Short mmCIF file of C-alpha atoms in Angstrom, two decimals:
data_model
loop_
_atom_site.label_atom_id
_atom_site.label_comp_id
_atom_site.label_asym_id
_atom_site.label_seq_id
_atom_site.Cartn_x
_atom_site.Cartn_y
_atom_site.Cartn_z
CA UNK A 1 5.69 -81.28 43.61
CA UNK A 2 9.03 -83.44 44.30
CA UNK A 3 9.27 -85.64 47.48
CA UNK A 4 12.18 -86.74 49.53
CA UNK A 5 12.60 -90.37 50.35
CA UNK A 6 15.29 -91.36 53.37
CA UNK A 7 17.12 -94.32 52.27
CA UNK A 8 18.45 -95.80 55.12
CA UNK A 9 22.08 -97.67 55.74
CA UNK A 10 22.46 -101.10 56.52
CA UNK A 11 24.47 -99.85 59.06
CA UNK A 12 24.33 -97.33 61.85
CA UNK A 13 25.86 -94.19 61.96
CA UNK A 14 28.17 -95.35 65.03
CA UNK A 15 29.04 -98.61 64.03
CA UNK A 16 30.63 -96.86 60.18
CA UNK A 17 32.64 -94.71 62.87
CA UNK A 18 33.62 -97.19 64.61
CA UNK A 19 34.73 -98.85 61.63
CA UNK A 20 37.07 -95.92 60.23
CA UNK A 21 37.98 -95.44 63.75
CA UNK A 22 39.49 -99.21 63.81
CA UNK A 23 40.67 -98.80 60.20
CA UNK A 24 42.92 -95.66 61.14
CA UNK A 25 44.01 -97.37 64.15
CA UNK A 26 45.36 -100.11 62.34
CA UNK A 27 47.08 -98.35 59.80
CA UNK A 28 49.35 -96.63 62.72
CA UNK A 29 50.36 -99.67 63.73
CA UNK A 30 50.83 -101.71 60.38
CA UNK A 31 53.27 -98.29 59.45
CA UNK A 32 54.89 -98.47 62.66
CA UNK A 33 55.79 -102.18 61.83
CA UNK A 34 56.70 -101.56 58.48
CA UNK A 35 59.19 -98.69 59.38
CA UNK A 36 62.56 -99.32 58.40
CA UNK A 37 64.87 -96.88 60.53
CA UNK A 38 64.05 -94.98 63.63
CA UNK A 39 63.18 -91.86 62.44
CA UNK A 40 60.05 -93.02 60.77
CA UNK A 41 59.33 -94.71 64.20
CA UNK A 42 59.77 -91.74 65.85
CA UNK A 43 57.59 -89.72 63.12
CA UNK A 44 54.95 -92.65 63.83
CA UNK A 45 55.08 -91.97 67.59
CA UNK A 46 54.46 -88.38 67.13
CA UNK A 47 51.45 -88.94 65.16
CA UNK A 48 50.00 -91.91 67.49
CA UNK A 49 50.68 -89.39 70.44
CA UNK A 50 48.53 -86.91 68.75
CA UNK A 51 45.95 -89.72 67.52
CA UNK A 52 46.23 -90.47 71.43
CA UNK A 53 45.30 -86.49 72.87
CA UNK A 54 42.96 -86.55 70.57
CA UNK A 55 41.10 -89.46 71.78
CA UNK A 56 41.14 -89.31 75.42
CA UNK A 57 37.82 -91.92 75.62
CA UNK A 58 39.90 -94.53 74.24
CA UNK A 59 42.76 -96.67 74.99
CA UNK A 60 46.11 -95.39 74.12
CA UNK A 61 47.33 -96.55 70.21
CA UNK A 62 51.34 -95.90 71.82
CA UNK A 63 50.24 -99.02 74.61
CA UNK A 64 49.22 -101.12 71.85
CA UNK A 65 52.27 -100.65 70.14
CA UNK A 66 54.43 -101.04 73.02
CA UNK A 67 52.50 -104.33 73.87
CA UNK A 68 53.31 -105.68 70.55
CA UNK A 69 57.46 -106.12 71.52
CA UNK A 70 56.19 -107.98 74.41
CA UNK A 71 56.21 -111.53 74.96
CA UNK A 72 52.45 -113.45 75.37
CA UNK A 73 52.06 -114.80 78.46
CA UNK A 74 51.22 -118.34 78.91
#
C-alpha cells in the first residue's frame, strides 16, 4: 500500500503570490521606462489600466508610474 507524504514550502502560499504579484508589477513599469516612442507607452498604459481593474484591492500601477516623472520632495 503507497502513502502520501506533504512536503511543505519554505514559504507560504501568500507570500509566493505576493512575490509574482510584485514581480509582474515591476515588469510594467521597467517596460514602460524602457519604451522608446509613445505608442508602446500608450500600449503599456492599456495593459497597466487593465492590470489596474483587475486589481481593485491594490494601489493603482498607472499612479506609480505617473509618480515616477515627479520630482522627490525634500
Amino acid at each position: 500500500m503507497s502513502t502520501l507524504t506533504l512536503i511543505s514550502s519554505e514559504d507560504p502560499f501568500e507570500t509566493v503570490v505576493a512575490k509574482a504579484e510584485a514581480a509582474v508589477r515591476a515588469g510594467f513599469i521597467a517596460d514602460y521606462l524602457a519604451a522608446t516612442d509613445a505608442i508602446d507607452r500608450a500600449y503599456i498604459a492599456y495593459q497597466v489600466a487593465l492590470y489596474d481593474e483587475a486589481n481593485p484591492d491594490e494601489l493603482p500601477l498607472m499612479d506609480e508610474i505617473r509618480g515616477l516623472h515627479l520630482p522627490a520632495a525634500a
